[in-house]
Amino acid sequence: MTTRPTLFLTVGLPGTGKTTEARRIEVEEQALRLTKDEWVKALYGLANPPSASDVIEGRLIEIGLRALDLGINVVIDFGLWGRDERSALRQAAADLGAAVEMRYFELPPAEQRRRLDRRQAEEPHTTWHMSDEELARWAAIISIPTEGELDGSEPVDCPPAEFATWEDWRRHRWPPSAP
């Protein structure tokens, strides 16, 4: 008997432990780890263009969904700050018969800053500088997952009214190429 694959979603602001957890999941669950920042850094170095970021996320999501379809566990290592992003991915996994496990990471701002400063000092090739203003702005816009999202007991929301399906929404949110 085979088990169905699992899509692991890491949710949280920068420096809260998402990548550390994604690396652990990669090993323990034999999951394909898809970490957007590694790809953006490899392709753009010090730049972090928002339009490229969205395209890279979209490409990695498509790879992840294909892997799930092949029966491979996948861990998406992005912030996934928006509930719509998480709903679209939960629905895509369900459409493929995959399970979903969502992990939310949160730290007090001072600890988050300390971790980001340490990463910048020790592994500058893996990150970008983030100002306190950016961190505060991002903390104000993240949609923190509900308990029902985290434990899977809450049904997936319907897509926004202007989209017939979550797949349509995904294609809009994560375009296939840069403009």
GROMACS .gro file of C-alpha atoms in nm, residues 47-142:
model
   96
   47ALA     CA    1   1.909   4.232  -0.668
   48ASN     CA    2   1.573   4.103  -0.552
   49PRO     CA    3   1.329   4.213  -0.825
   50PRO     CA    4   0.965   4.162  -0.719
   51SER     CA    5   0.850   4.061  -1.069
   52ALA     CA    6   1.119   3.794  -1.091
   53SER     CA    7   1.036   3.674  -0.741
   54ASP     CA    8   0.673   3.608  -0.838
   55VAL     CA    9   0.776   3.419  -1.153
   56ILE     CA   10   1.029   3.208  -0.963
   57GLU     CA   11   0.770   3.126  -0.698
   58GLY     CA   12   0.529   3.022  -0.972
   59ARG     CA   13   0.782   2.801  -1.147
   60LEU     CA   14   0.877   2.634  -0.818
   61ILE     CA   15   0.512   2.578  -0.732
   62GLU     CA   16   0.454   2.410  -1.068
   63ILE     CA   17   0.757   2.186  -1.006
   64GLY     CA   18   0.623   2.109  -0.659
   65LEU     CA   19   0.279   2.020  -0.789
   66ARG     CA   20   0.432   1.792  -1.052
   67ALA     CA   21   0.639   1.621  -0.782
   68LEU     CA   22   0.326   1.571  -0.569
   69ASP     CA   23   0.154   1.421  -0.872
   70LEU     CA   24   0.446   1.178  -0.897
   71GLY     CA   25   0.404   1.081  -0.532
   72ILE     CA   26   0.693   1.286  -0.392
   73ASN     CA   27   0.665   1.491  -0.073
   74VAL     CA   28   0.728   1.863  -0.125
   75VAL     CA   29   0.814   2.149   0.110
   76ILE     CA   30   0.745   2.502  -0.013
   77ASP     CA   31   0.985   2.737   0.165
   78PHE     CA   32   0.832   3.080   0.098
   79GLY     CA   33   0.669   3.323   0.338
   80LEU     CA   34   0.317   3.254   0.205
   81TRP     CA   35   0.193   3.563   0.387
   82GLY     CA   36  -0.146   3.572   0.213
   83ARG     CA   37  -0.437   3.345   0.297
   84ASP     CA   38  -0.522   3.333  -0.076
   85GLU     CA   39  -0.175   3.190  -0.150
   86ARG     CA   40  -0.221   2.923   0.113
   87SER     CA   41  -0.577   2.845   0.000
   88ALA     CA   42  -0.466   2.809  -0.361
   89LEU     CA   43  -0.189   2.568  -0.261
   90ARG     CA   44  -0.413   2.371  -0.025
   91GLN     CA   45  -0.667   2.331  -0.308
   92ALA     CA   46  -0.400   2.232  -0.560
   93ALA     CA   47  -0.271   1.964  -0.323
   94ALA     CA   48  -0.625   1.836  -0.259
   95ASP     CA   49  -0.688   1.821  -0.635
   96LEU     CA   50  -0.384   1.592  -0.661
   97GLY     CA   51  -0.490   1.376  -0.367
   98ALA     CA   52  -0.202   1.504  -0.152
   99ALA     CA   53  -0.210   1.588   0.216
  100VAL     CA   54  -0.111   1.933   0.343
  101GLU     CA   55   0.082   2.022   0.656
  102MET     CA   56   0.120   2.389   0.732
  103ARG     CA   57   0.381   2.525   0.974
  104TYR     CA   58   0.364   2.883   1.102
  105PHE     CA   59   0.672   3.056   1.244
  106GLU     CA   60   0.663   3.366   1.460
  107LEU     CA   61   0.921   3.545   1.673
  108PRO     CA   62   0.932   3.864   1.874
  109PRO     CA   63   1.071   4.143   1.653
  110ALA     CA   64   1.394   4.174   1.854
  111GLU     CA   65   1.476   3.803   1.808
  112GLN     CA   66   1.384   3.820   1.440
  113ARG     CA   67   1.623   4.118   1.398
  114ARG     CA   68   1.899   3.934   1.586
  115ARG     CA   69   1.865   3.628   1.363
  116LEU     CA   70   1.860   3.834   1.044
  117ASP     CA   71   2.169   4.028   1.153
  118ARG     CA   72   2.350   3.703   1.234
  119ARG     CA   73   2.257   3.555   0.896
  120GLN     CA   74   2.373   3.871   0.718
  121ALA     CA   75   2.707   3.855   0.904
  122GLU     CA   76   2.766   3.480   0.872
  123GLU     CA   77   2.601   3.394   0.538
  124PRO     CA   78   2.559   3.714   0.335
  125HIS     CA   79   2.534   3.511   0.014
  126THR     CA   80   2.202   3.364   0.135
  127THR     CA   81   2.013   3.683   0.216
  128TRP     CA   82   1.954   4.051   0.158
  129HIS     CA   83   1.963   4.337   0.405
  130MET     CA   84   1.620   4.406   0.554
  131SER     CA   85   1.551   4.732   0.734
  132ASP     CA   86   1.349   4.763   1.053
  133GLU     CA   87   1.095   4.961   0.851
  134GLU     CA   88   1.054   4.675   0.603
  135LEU     CA   89   1.017   4.422   0.883
  136ALA     CA   90   0.749   4.636   1.051
  137ARG     CA   91   0.565   4.687   0.720
  138TRP     CA   92   0.571   4.313   0.647
  139ALA     CA   93   0.455   4.226   0.999
  140ALA     CA   94   0.157   4.455   0.944
  141ILE     CA   95   0.048   4.283   0.622
  142ILE     CA   96   0.100   3.912   0.691
   0.00000   0.00000   0.00000
